[in-house]
XYZ file of C-alpha atoms in Angstrom:
691
model
C -53.624 41.513 -32.008
C -56.248 40.006 -34.394
C -53.417 38.085 -36.119
C -52.203 36.716 -32.772
C -55.651 35.429 -31.769
C -55.891 33.804 -35.168
C -52.554 32.163 -34.605
C -53.501 30.951 -31.210
C -56.790 29.568 -32.416
C -55.266 27.556 -35.126
C -52.528 26.397 -32.818
C -54.711 25.049 -30.043
C -57.229 23.392 -32.508
C -54.242 21.448 -33.992
C -52.909 20.669 -30.519
C -56.300 19.118 -29.493
C -56.201 17.099 -32.772
C -52.674 15.888 -32.140
C -53.470 14.754 -28.546
C -56.527 12.790 -29.727
C -54.386 11.091 -32.395
C -51.832 10.198 -29.733
C -54.468 8.991 -27.526
C -55.912 6.725 -30.254
C -52.497 5.326 -31.057
C -51.987 4.773 -27.247
C -55.237 2.832 -26.981
C -54.589 0.805 -30.155
C -51.278 -0.417 -28.573
C -48.905 1.199 -30.937
C -46.649 2.583 -28.139
C -46.666 -0.799 -26.194
C -43.206 -1.942 -27.139
C -41.713 1.441 -26.268
C -43.675 1.554 -22.990
C -42.457 -1.989 -22.164
C -38.858 -0.829 -22.732
C -39.248 2.257 -20.686
C -40.925 0.091 -18.000
C -37.866 -2.091 -17.863
C -35.490 0.975 -17.208
C -37.266 1.394 -13.984
C -35.971 -1.856 -12.645
C -32.414 -1.015 -13.438
C -32.734 2.344 -11.833
C -34.430 0.887 -8.767
C -31.654 -1.812 -8.585
C -29.027 1.106 -8.518
C -31.016 2.794 -5.753
C -31.220 -0.467 -3.742
C -34.985 -0.435 -3.908
C -35.577 -3.941 -5.276
C -37.469 -6.530 -3.049
C -35.378 -8.616 -0.624
C -34.856 -12.214 -1.177
C -37.826 -13.399 1.178
C -38.344 -16.909 2.503
C -37.899 -18.821 -0.706
C -35.253 -21.516 -1.686
C -35.143 -22.821 -5.253
C -33.903 -26.332 -5.720
C -32.360 -26.604 -9.188
C -32.442 -29.557 -11.651
C -29.369 -27.815 -13.340
C -26.604 -29.013 -15.628
C -24.632 -30.386 -12.690
C -27.556 -32.378 -11.606
C -28.112 -33.757 -15.054
C -24.464 -34.735 -15.285
C -24.653 -36.385 -11.847
C -27.913 -38.301 -12.762
C -26.251 -39.512 -15.969
C -23.274 -40.900 -14.109
C -25.786 -42.883 -11.977
C -27.178 -44.405 -15.216
C -30.477 -42.649 -14.957
C -32.334 -39.812 -16.740
C -34.163 -36.839 -15.270
C -37.467 -38.618 -15.552
C -36.242 -41.596 -13.389
C -35.329 -39.691 -10.275
C -38.697 -39.518 -8.515
C -37.092 -41.132 -5.543
C -34.822 -38.229 -5.324
C -37.819 -35.665 -5.473
C -39.401 -37.861 -2.686
C -36.263 -37.724 -0.681
C -36.198 -33.864 -1.181
C -39.835 -33.615 0.144
C -39.007 -35.745 3.131
C -35.825 -33.703 4.079
C -37.352 -30.415 3.475
C -40.288 -30.977 5.690
C -38.198 -32.744 8.363
C -36.028 -29.447 8.484
C -38.868 -26.997 8.858
C -39.819 -26.081 5.293
C -43.130 -24.226 5.141
C -44.198 -25.690 1.824
C -42.739 -27.742 -1.011
C -43.724 -27.164 -4.613
C -42.784 -28.553 -7.929
C -42.418 -26.572 -11.187
C -42.145 -29.849 -12.909
C -44.955 -31.802 -14.720
C -45.581 -35.384 -13.323
C -47.882 -36.873 -15.874
C -46.884 -40.519 -15.734
C -46.844 -43.290 -13.101
C -45.800 -46.818 -12.981
C -46.510 -49.387 -10.247
C -43.363 -51.176 -11.424
C -41.194 -48.212 -10.583
C -39.698 -48.179 -7.035
C -38.849 -44.591 -7.551
C -42.526 -43.744 -8.454
C -43.677 -45.791 -5.441
C -41.388 -44.050 -3.050
C -42.388 -40.546 -4.315
C -45.988 -41.509 -4.014
C -45.577 -42.827 -0.404
C -43.431 -39.736 0.592
C -46.156 -37.345 -0.664
C -48.859 -39.306 0.983
C -47.159 -38.844 4.420
C -46.149 -35.194 3.865
C -48.049 -31.912 4.943
C -48.826 -31.730 1.150
C -47.092 -30.362 -1.930
C -48.175 -27.849 -4.768
C -47.867 -29.601 -8.164
C -47.595 -27.788 -11.596
C -50.429 -27.995 -14.151
C -50.489 -26.596 -17.613
C -53.178 -24.825 -19.914
C -52.069 -25.875 -23.456
C -53.424 -22.778 -25.016
C -54.215 -20.108 -22.428
C -57.337 -19.655 -20.113
C -59.910 -21.587 -21.936
C -57.668 -24.373 -23.392
C -57.396 -27.886 -22.083
C -55.517 -28.282 -18.966
C -52.768 -30.885 -18.267
C -52.972 -32.143 -14.659
C -50.361 -34.085 -12.745
C -50.861 -37.802 -12.429
C -53.726 -38.725 -9.974
C -51.492 -41.169 -8.253
C -49.396 -38.228 -6.943
C -51.981 -35.551 -6.782
C -54.899 -37.423 -5.253
C -52.819 -39.396 -2.715
C -52.994 -36.402 -0.257
C -56.018 -34.076 0.257
C -53.487 -31.346 1.260
C -51.868 -31.413 -2.112
C -52.749 -28.503 -4.549
C -52.091 -27.437 -8.177
C -51.074 -24.233 -9.855
C -50.903 -23.434 -13.519
C -47.353 -22.645 -14.605
C -48.257 -20.798 -17.934
C -46.203 -17.759 -18.656
C -47.852 -14.505 -19.971
C -45.556 -12.874 -22.451
C -45.739 -9.305 -23.749
C -45.313 -8.282 -27.407
C -41.520 -8.374 -26.985
C -41.691 -11.890 -25.570
C -40.739 -10.832 -22.049
C -42.487 -12.011 -18.945
C -43.556 -9.082 -16.742
C -46.917 -10.174 -15.289
C -48.867 -13.228 -14.591
C -52.517 -14.201 -14.775
C -53.941 -14.755 -11.328
C -56.658 -17.407 -12.293
C -57.513 -19.632 -15.240
C -60.889 -20.630 -16.256
C -61.986 -24.136 -17.554
C -65.339 -25.619 -17.658
C -66.650 -23.451 -14.925
C -63.795 -24.123 -12.640
C -61.231 -21.590 -11.541
C -57.619 -22.778 -11.263
C -55.039 -20.327 -9.603
C -51.501 -19.689 -11.063
C -48.691 -21.606 -9.649
C -47.252 -18.873 -7.286
C -50.709 -17.899 -6.367
C -51.524 -21.245 -5.037
C -48.361 -21.307 -3.098
C -49.192 -17.906 -1.665
C -52.712 -19.189 -0.681
C -51.279 -22.215 1.080
C -48.666 -20.360 3.010
C -51.126 -17.635 4.061
C -53.893 -20.199 5.032
C -56.428 -18.578 2.673
C -59.070 -21.386 2.748
C -60.272 -21.256 -0.848
C -59.660 -19.893 -4.372
C -62.784 -17.833 -3.989
C -61.108 -16.152 -0.685
C -57.970 -15.663 -2.695
C -59.918 -13.906 -5.448
C -61.568 -11.616 -2.767
C -58.167 -10.984 -1.247
C -56.691 -9.549 -4.396
C -59.827 -7.681 -5.300
C -59.663 -5.882 -2.028
C -55.951 -4.969 -2.610
C -56.761 -3.499 -6.054
C -53.380 -4.705 -7.349
C -54.987 -7.012 -10.078
C -55.762 -5.297 -13.524
C -57.478 -7.307 -16.060
C -56.812 -10.465 -14.328
C -53.051 -9.991 -14.236
C -50.651 -8.791 -11.607
C -47.228 -7.148 -12.233
C -44.063 -8.892 -11.010
C -41.677 -6.758 -9.024
C -38.349 -8.345 -10.074
C -35.317 -8.684 -7.962
C -31.974 -8.049 -9.802
C -29.662 -11.152 -10.251
C -30.220 -14.699 -10.974
C -30.073 -18.242 -9.557
C -28.277 -19.480 -12.657
C -24.703 -18.619 -11.436
C -24.012 -16.279 -14.443
C -24.512 -13.199 -12.463
C -22.762 -11.404 -9.603
C -26.061 -10.813 -8.013
C -27.984 -13.701 -6.465
C -31.770 -13.388 -6.730
C -32.730 -16.189 -4.394
C -30.957 -18.933 -2.333
C -30.753 -22.059 -4.401
C -29.610 -25.578 -4.202
C -28.476 -28.119 -6.800
C -30.107 -31.455 -6.742
C -26.581 -32.805 -7.386
C -25.576 -31.833 -3.926
C -28.541 -33.414 -2.438
C -27.918 -36.562 -4.294
C -24.303 -36.510 -3.090
C -25.597 -36.331 0.452
C -28.007 -39.114 -0.065
C -25.358 -41.450 -1.369
C -22.908 -40.462 1.414
C -20.368 -38.563 -0.914
C -20.614 -35.259 1.146
C -22.637 -33.547 3.885
C -25.366 -31.044 3.108
C -26.795 -28.509 5.489
C -30.696 -28.987 5.492
C -31.206 -26.094 7.684
C -31.451 -23.854 4.661
C -34.952 -25.095 4.303
C -36.150 -23.914 7.849
C -39.126 -21.705 7.539
C -38.617 -21.454 3.724
C -40.872 -22.076 0.797
C -39.200 -24.650 -1.512
C -39.678 -24.500 -5.237
C -38.129 -27.386 -7.285
C -37.696 -26.774 -10.933
C -35.541 -27.319 -14.013
C -32.786 -25.032 -15.023
C -30.487 -27.214 -17.163
C -29.566 -25.471 -20.411
C -31.163 -28.065 -22.696
C -34.519 -27.489 -21.034
C -37.415 -25.547 -22.765
C -38.579 -23.659 -19.645
C -36.651 -20.366 -20.309
C -38.028 -16.806 -20.802
C -36.934 -13.238 -21.107
C -37.524 -10.809 -18.293
C -36.773 -7.075 -17.804
C -33.386 -7.872 -16.339
C -32.301 -10.363 -19.119
C -29.982 -8.852 -21.764
C -27.264 -9.655 -24.309
C -24.333 -11.208 -22.495
C -20.769 -10.514 -23.709
C -22.124 -9.011 -26.811
C -23.419 -12.230 -28.211
C -25.514 -14.906 -26.517
C -28.878 -13.908 -25.036
C -29.400 -14.889 -21.361
C -32.882 -15.779 -20.325
C -34.287 -16.935 -17.091
C -35.725 -20.297 -16.123
C -39.458 -20.531 -15.450
C -38.885 -21.637 -11.794
C -37.028 -18.313 -11.110
C -39.871 -16.265 -12.566
C -42.420 -18.127 -10.424
C -40.188 -17.408 -7.423
C -39.979 -13.760 -8.409
C -43.833 -13.558 -8.656
C -44.229 -15.534 -5.243
C -41.741 -13.075 -3.659
C -43.581 -10.057 -5.018
C -46.723 -11.373 -3.297
C -45.021 -12.368 -0.021
C -43.360 -8.888 0.177
C -46.584 -7.217 -0.682
C -44.638 -5.330 -3.309
C -47.000 -5.770 -6.451
C -46.424 -3.017 -8.919
C -49.680 -1.105 -9.398
C -50.441 0.354 -12.816
C -52.021 3.770 -12.540
C -54.783 4.241 -15.058
C -54.522 7.126 -17.500
C -57.831 8.962 -18.024
C -58.507 10.640 -21.373
C -59.480 13.897 -19.762
C -56.285 13.985 -17.606
C -54.102 13.285 -20.684
C -55.825 16.080 -22.847
C -55.630 18.566 -19.922
C -51.948 17.679 -19.464
C -51.206 18.037 -23.122
C -52.994 21.415 -23.400
C -51.025 22.783 -20.347
C -47.925 21.449 -21.895
C -48.548 23.058 -25.166
C -48.687 26.409 -23.377
C -44.898 26.157 -22.961
C -44.499 25.917 -26.708
C -46.829 28.683 -27.983
C -45.081 29.862 -31.094
C -45.005 33.553 -30.165
C -41.466 33.500 -28.859
C -38.884 35.136 -31.180
C -36.336 32.456 -30.301
C -36.909 28.721 -30.570
C -34.161 28.275 -27.960
C -36.693 29.209 -25.196
C -38.994 26.479 -26.449
C -36.182 24.051 -26.540
C -35.232 24.758 -22.851
C -38.946 24.144 -21.910
C -38.764 20.843 -23.852
C -35.728 19.637 -22.053
C -37.187 20.702 -18.627
C -40.697 19.000 -19.156
C -39.003 15.882 -20.481
C -36.857 15.661 -17.429
C -39.940 16.390 -15.252
C -41.916 13.564 -16.867
C -39.195 11.122 -16.473
C -38.495 12.129 -12.901
C -42.188 11.813 -11.968
C -42.427 8.241 -13.543
C -39.420 7.107 -11.874
C -40.464 8.442 -8.546
C -43.718 6.527 -8.895
C -41.746 3.338 -9.766
C -39.674 3.862 -6.672
C -42.953 3.467 -4.817
C -43.916 0.351 -6.760
C -46.358 2.337 -9.183
C -46.124 2.561 -12.908
C -47.929 4.771 -15.418
C -48.044 4.996 -19.296
C -45.188 7.561 -19.365
C -44.268 6.955 -23.060
C -47.483 8.487 -24.239
C -46.675 11.617 -22.077
C -43.147 11.761 -23.551
C -44.533 11.205 -26.994
C -47.138 14.033 -26.519
C -44.343 16.168 -25.197
C -41.978 15.474 -28.140
C -44.648 15.840 -30.787
C -46.090 19.074 -29.336
C -42.485 20.421 -29.228
C -41.884 19.494 -32.940
C -45.214 20.758 -33.885
C -44.749 24.210 -32.244
C -41.407 24.614 -34.178
C -43.106 23.539 -37.398
C -46.115 25.634 -36.721
C -43.726 28.635 -36.133
C -41.817 28.024 -39.207
C -45.000 27.413 -41.265
C -46.518 30.663 -39.852
C -43.488 32.694 -40.578
C -43.230 31.312 -44.084
C -46.822 32.059 -44.668
C -46.169 35.607 -43.523
C -43.280 35.924 -45.850
C -45.385 34.544 -48.519
C -48.167 37.027 -47.770
C -45.554 39.909 -47.885
C -44.145 38.442 -51.227
C -47.654 38.310 -52.738
C -48.466 41.815 -51.656
C -45.234 43.433 -52.647
C -44.610 41.061 -55.561
C -47.435 43.003 -57.373
C -45.353 46.162 -57.279
C -41.897 44.787 -57.038
C -40.230 41.730 -58.783
C -40.745 38.605 -56.834
C -37.022 37.775 -56.801
C -36.362 41.218 -55.242
C -38.902 40.678 -52.596
C -37.361 37.145 -51.740
C -33.908 38.703 -51.537
C -34.978 41.413 -49.142
C -36.990 38.890 -46.945
C -34.128 36.327 -46.885
C -31.288 38.626 -46.324
C -33.030 40.796 -43.721
C -30.803 43.638 -44.714
C -31.829 47.269 -45.237
C -32.361 48.182 -48.829
C -29.709 50.568 -50.042
C -29.087 52.614 -53.239
C -26.351 51.385 -55.427
C -25.437 49.041 -58.330
C -22.819 46.642 -59.559
C -21.692 45.320 -62.962
C -23.464 42.030 -63.931
C -23.829 39.869 -67.089
C -27.342 39.204 -67.906
C -29.930 38.865 -70.558
C -32.555 41.568 -71.020
C -35.911 41.005 -72.622
C -38.302 43.529 -74.019
C -41.783 42.401 -75.200
C -44.209 44.840 -76.852
C -47.765 44.302 -78.229
C -47.789 45.015 -81.868
C -50.011 47.921 -82.987
C -51.279 48.623 -79.478
C -51.910 52.274 -80.201
C -54.312 51.206 -82.934
C -55.844 48.620 -80.621
C -56.464 51.250 -77.856
C -58.206 53.552 -80.455
C -60.325 50.733 -81.558
C -61.311 49.946 -77.989
C -61.736 53.625 -76.958
C -65.443 52.960 -76.030
C -64.521 50.192 -73.777
C -61.389 51.075 -72.014
C -62.237 48.970 -68.953
C -62.487 45.815 -70.961
C -59.320 46.519 -72.775
C -57.406 46.751 -69.426
C -59.245 43.605 -68.212
C -57.895 41.670 -71.165
C -54.489 43.365 -71.187
C -54.160 42.134 -67.493
C -55.057 38.633 -68.744
C -52.132 38.829 -71.078
C -49.801 40.281 -68.508
C -50.888 37.705 -65.879
C -49.882 34.735 -68.314
C -46.721 36.695 -69.412
C -45.353 37.142 -65.941
C -46.186 33.488 -65.128
C -44.031 32.489 -68.179
C -41.123 34.662 -67.202
C -41.270 33.372 -63.573
C -41.460 29.705 -64.822
C -38.318 30.144 -66.871
C -36.369 31.651 -63.950
C -36.630 35.327 -64.952
C -37.648 38.405 -63.187
C -40.222 40.872 -64.617
C -38.482 44.192 -63.933
C -41.238 46.547 -64.948
C -44.190 47.043 -67.254
C -44.409 50.143 -69.259
C -47.805 50.577 -70.832
C -48.225 47.487 -72.927
C -44.482 46.538 -72.868
C -42.785 44.022 -70.484
C -39.147 44.259 -69.538
C -37.695 41.109 -67.935
C -34.275 40.126 -66.632
C -32.501 36.812 -66.581
C -29.463 36.068 -64.471
C -30.433 38.690 -61.985
C -30.566 39.360 -59.190
C -28.861 35.981 -58.752
C -26.093 34.981 -61.226
C -27.061 32.186 -63.631
C -24.759 31.136 -66.417
C -27.799 29.791 -68.412
C -29.551 33.148 -68.608
C -29.506 33.346 -72.380
C -31.446 30.278 -72.826
C -33.796 31.148 -70.010
C -34.563 34.379 -71.937
C -35.156 32.575 -75.245
C -37.388 30.004 -73.521
C -39.365 32.952 -72.059
C -39.576 34.604 -75.425
C -41.027 31.461 -77.066
C -43.372 31.089 -74.261
C -44.581 34.775 -74.483
C -45.251 34.207 -78.249
C -47.447 31.241 -77.385
C -49.160 33.190 -74.703
C -50.103 35.828 -77.198
C -51.352 33.316 -79.694
C -53.488 31.789 -76.913
C -54.796 35.098 -75.546
C -55.294 36.367 -79.128
C -58.398 34.092 -79.533
C -59.937 35.686 -76.493
C -59.126 39.194 -77.719
C -60.659 38.496 -81.141
C -63.790 37.274 -79.512
C -64.062 40.016 -76.848
C -62.398 42.955 -78.359
C -62.517 42.260 -82.009
C -58.687 42.459 -82.497
C -55.847 40.052 -82.505
C -52.774 40.024 -80.174
C -49.397 39.761 -81.485
C -46.169 40.572 -79.739
C -42.595 41.495 -80.578
C -39.716 40.388 -78.456
C -36.049 41.582 -78.451
C -33.252 39.829 -76.443
C -29.655 40.949 -75.766
C -26.981 39.624 -73.382
C -24.108 41.566 -71.938
C -22.695 43.381 -68.964
C -25.101 45.779 -67.418
C -25.274 47.915 -64.098
C -27.833 46.412 -61.905
C -29.004 47.555 -58.492
C -31.380 49.735 -56.510
C -31.687 53.126 -58.129
C -33.619 56.088 -56.812
C -33.921 58.281 -53.777
C -32.457 57.120 -50.514
C -35.356 58.287 -48.655
C -38.175 58.096 -51.058
C -38.762 55.580 -53.828
C -36.277 52.905 -54.724
C -36.486 50.706 -57.808
C -34.317 47.632 -58.729
C -33.393 47.939 -62.419
C -30.627 47.663 -64.987
C -29.027 50.335 -67.120
C -26.401 50.387 -69.868
C -25.893 50.094 -73.649
C -26.851 46.432 -73.729
C -30.158 47.316 -72.181
C -30.808 49.854 -74.822
C -29.853 47.433 -77.548
C -32.356 44.951 -76.168
C -35.065 47.589 -76.490
C -33.981 48.518 -80.021
C -34.079 44.723 -81.061
C -37.712 44.679 -79.980
C -38.509 47.334 -82.346
C -36.491 45.909 -85.156
C -38.985 43.116 -85.443
C -41.380 45.775 -86.943
C -39.099 46.183 -89.868
C -38.447 42.539 -90.512
C -41.995 41.252 -89.768
C -40.590 38.821 -87.103
C -41.684 38.076 -83.597
C -38.508 37.357 -81.777
C -35.107 38.764 -82.451
C -31.931 37.936 -80.448
C -28.437 39.526 -80.773
C -25.293 37.604 -81.549
C -24.214 37.836 -77.868
C -27.427 35.807 -76.876
C -26.680 33.443 -79.730
C -23.136 32.780 -78.711
C -24.247 31.984 -75.064
C -26.603 29.197 -76.179
C -25.059 26.011 -75.052
C -27.338 23.636 -77.062
C -28.106 25.390 -80.363
C -29.849 22.369 -81.729
C -32.614 22.866 -79.217
C -33.906 25.864 -81.060
C -34.956 26.632 -84.666
C -33.353 29.979 -85.486
C -31.764 31.685 -88.393
C -29.378 34.634 -88.874
C -31.340 37.317 -90.673
C -29.048 40.265 -90.957
C -26.135 42.523 -89.763
C -27.614 45.762 -88.766
C -26.664 49.039 -87.347
C -29.484 50.304 -85.001
C -30.159 53.961 -84.668
C -27.958 55.696 -82.013
C -25.115 53.113 -82.381
C -22.148 52.817 -84.734
C -21.271 49.156 -84.242
C -22.993 46.634 -86.464
C -24.852 43.870 -84.738
C -25.594 40.348 -86.156
C -29.201 39.501 -85.368
C -30.959 36.159 -85.350
C -34.746 35.258 -85.522
C -36.026 32.593 -83.070
C -38.927 30.845 -84.572
C -39.654 27.999 -82.099
C -38.157 24.972 -80.426
C -36.583 22.561 -82.926
C -38.776 19.744 -81.905
C -41.924 21.676 -83.132
C -40.555 22.422 -86.650
C -41.817 20.650 -89.921
C -39.501 19.287 -92.628
C -40.803 22.034 -94.854
C -39.533 24.773 -92.504
C -36.125 22.932 -92.340
C -35.854 22.840 -96.067
C -36.793 26.454 -96.407
C -34.145 27.372 -93.836
C -31.466 25.754 -96.035
C -32.773 27.808 -99.018
C -32.692 30.944 -96.880
C -29.108 30.378 -95.499
C -27.861 29.764 -99.102
C -29.581 32.904 -100.497
C -28.127 34.962 -97.506
C -24.622 33.635 -98.381
C -25.103 34.767 -102.038
C -26.421 38.152 -100.843
C -23.319 38.643 -98.677
C -21.004 37.791 -101.516
C -22.751 40.413 -103.724
C -24.228 37.690 -105.946
C -27.577 39.370 -105.827
C -29.119 37.444 -108.832
C -28.479 34.176 -107.306
C -29.658 35.459 -104.047
C -32.886 36.669 -105.605
C -33.454 33.386 -107.291
C -33.491 31.706 -103.922
C -35.449 34.333 -102.035
C -38.228 34.259 -104.472
C -38.920 30.598 -103.636
C -39.719 31.657 -99.933
C -42.795 33.284 -98.684
C -41.801 34.791 -95.342
C -41.470 38.586 -94.563
C -37.674 38.497 -94.178
C -37.228 36.921 -97.634
C -39.533 39.456 -99.153
C -37.510 42.173 -97.709
C -34.303 40.659 -99.129
C -36.026 40.165 -102.484
C -36.681 43.892 -102.584
C -33.114 44.654 -101.615
C -31.655 42.319 -104.338
C -33.768 44.133 -106.933
C -32.343 47.497 -105.735
C -28.810 46.168 -105.794
C -29.189 44.530 -109.130
C -30.391 47.803 -110.562
C -27.713 49.863 -108.647
C -24.927 47.652 -107.236
C -23.181 48.875 -104.142
C -19.491 49.568 -104.277
C -16.737 47.143 -103.625
C -16.332 48.437 -100.032
C -19.919 47.270 -99.110
C -19.881 45.349 -95.921
C -23.395 43.926 -95.939
C -24.539 46.017 -92.846
C -27.875 47.608 -93.052
C -28.520 50.820 -91.161
C -31.849 51.276 -89.647
C -33.252 54.712 -89.893
C -35.779 54.579 -87.177
C -36.043 52.792 -83.720
C-alpha cells in the first residue's frame, strides 16, 4: 500500500509538470501549424455533412483569362478598360444590384482618357461603389487609396482595405476587421460592404455591432469557407460568377447577356487571371493532380468573408483556460494510472479518449465553433506514452531493487535470468563449456592472526577488496559464483554461453591483481600488512545448474574435474611464486595471444590427477610490458627448451641470468639433475606433492 501511494504521488507530480510544459508550448505557438491543419479538416467534414454556408446574395464578376484574351483582341490592356467597369456599374444598378464593389486598385486617372472619364461619370451618377485600398505593411503602414477623381466624385462611395491576413502556413483563414492609421480607423473590404448593405451608419457603429456579437477575437474574425471555387477548376461552385468577357460581348453586340443575375445581389469585381498576383491558399486549397498547387483569388476570399458575415455564420473560437486544461489533463491521466497489469487496458482508454476529443471538437465545428483541440490531443498522447514509460521504468526499478537485494546473496546474472524468464527455479544441471577462476589471498591465515585484536577492521577492509574484486569480474562479463572465506570463485561463459570466456577470465585475473595492488596500500596503512592474491584459471566442460534441495536452499554452481583443476592451479602459484596461472586449455582458447604477456612455465601433475597439465603464467597485458621483460622472456624460453632436452647445464647458464621466482626454482632443479641426472624415460613432468 505504501509503495502504491509513493507510485501515485510521483505519477501525478510528473503529470502536472507535463501538462504545464504542454500549456507553455501551446502559449508559445509551437502547436500552431498542427492546430491549423486540424482546423482545416473540420471544413472537409462539414462539407461532407452538407453544413457549409449557402451561396448567399453575392455575384463575382471575374477579370479572368478569357477576359484578358478578349481585351487583348480589342487592342487594349486590363488597365485601359475603365469604360467596361463603368458599363458594369451602370448595368448592375439598372438591374437591381444591392451594391457594386471593386477588388481592384484604381490609382491613376487621366482627363485625356475617354474610358476614365466615362468611368468617373458613371460612378458619379450611381448609388455609390466600394473601392479597394491597401495598407502596404499591415495596420500601421502607409495606405494606398484609390484615385480621388473616382473616390471623391460621389459621397456615397466607400473604401475597404483588401489586405490578407495569412497564418504561419501562408493560408488565409481570418481577416482583420479594422486597420488603424494616423488616428483613423479603416474597415476591411468585406466589412465595408457589409456595413453599406446593412445600413450601418458609421465605422464606430460597425465596431459596436461586432463587439456585441462577440465573434471578433484580437481584432480578427474567422472565415467560414464554402467548398468549391469560382475558378472553374472544381466540380463545386462557391459563388455565382460572370466573366467580364461575356459582358464585353454583350456590349459590342456579339451575344446577349442576362443581367437579371444581378437582381438583389452584391456585386464584387476582381481579377482572377492566372498571371495576376492576387492569389492565396485557403483551407480548401490542395495539390491538384499530384502536381500543381491550386490557390484562390483574393476576390473569392473577400466573397467568402462577406458571405460569412451575411449568413451570420462566423466561426467562434472558444478560449481555453489554463485551469480547465489542467483539470482535463489530470482527469485524463486517471485513465492511464500505471497500476494495471496489462497495458492493453490503457491502450483502449487512449483510443476511446482520442475518439472522444475528436468527436467533441467536430461537433463544435458543426455549430461554427472551434477550440484548440490539438493541445488536448497532444496532452492525451503524451500522457498515454508517459504512463507506459512510467510503468516500464517503475517495473525496471522494482526489478533492479530485487537484483540489488538478492544480488548480494546470489550472482547478479542468475537473478537477471530468474527475473527475465519468469520461470520457477528448478533443481538440475547441464553440460557447459566455461572458464572457472579461483582467487585466494596469499597468507590470509597469517594476516588473520596478525589482526586478531581488530577483527572488525579486517572484515571491513576485506569487504573493500571483495567489492572491487566483484566489480572487476562483473565488468569483464563474469559471474561471481561464491566467496569462501577469503577466496573468490568466478565463472565465465555462464549462465549464458560466450565463446570468448577464456579471455574474459584472463582479463578479470589481471584486473584482480591490479585491485590487490591498489587495496594493498590501504591495508598496509590501516592493517600493517600487504595484500597479494593468487589466481588459477581453467577452461573446459563442467556441469552447471541449480544444485540443492527442491524445497529448501538452492544454489547455482558448477561441478566437475575442470572446476577442481582450476582450484588446484590457484594453489600452484604458491609453489612457483607467481600470481596468475592458467591451464593449457585456457591458453588454447585465446584468440589474440599477442594481447597478453605470458609464458609457459611447466608441465605438471597436480595432486589427485594422473594426467599432466601444461601451465602458463599471465604477467600482464602486452602493452604494459617493458623491453627488459621481453628480453628476459626470450632467455627464459630458451632455458626451458634446454631443460626439456635434458641439457641442464645450458639451461642453468640461462636461468642464472634471470631474477624471478620461477627461474630460481628451475635453477635449483638444474643443480639437482646435473648432480643426479634423470633416466632417459624422463618426460619433464613435475609432480606436485601438495595441493
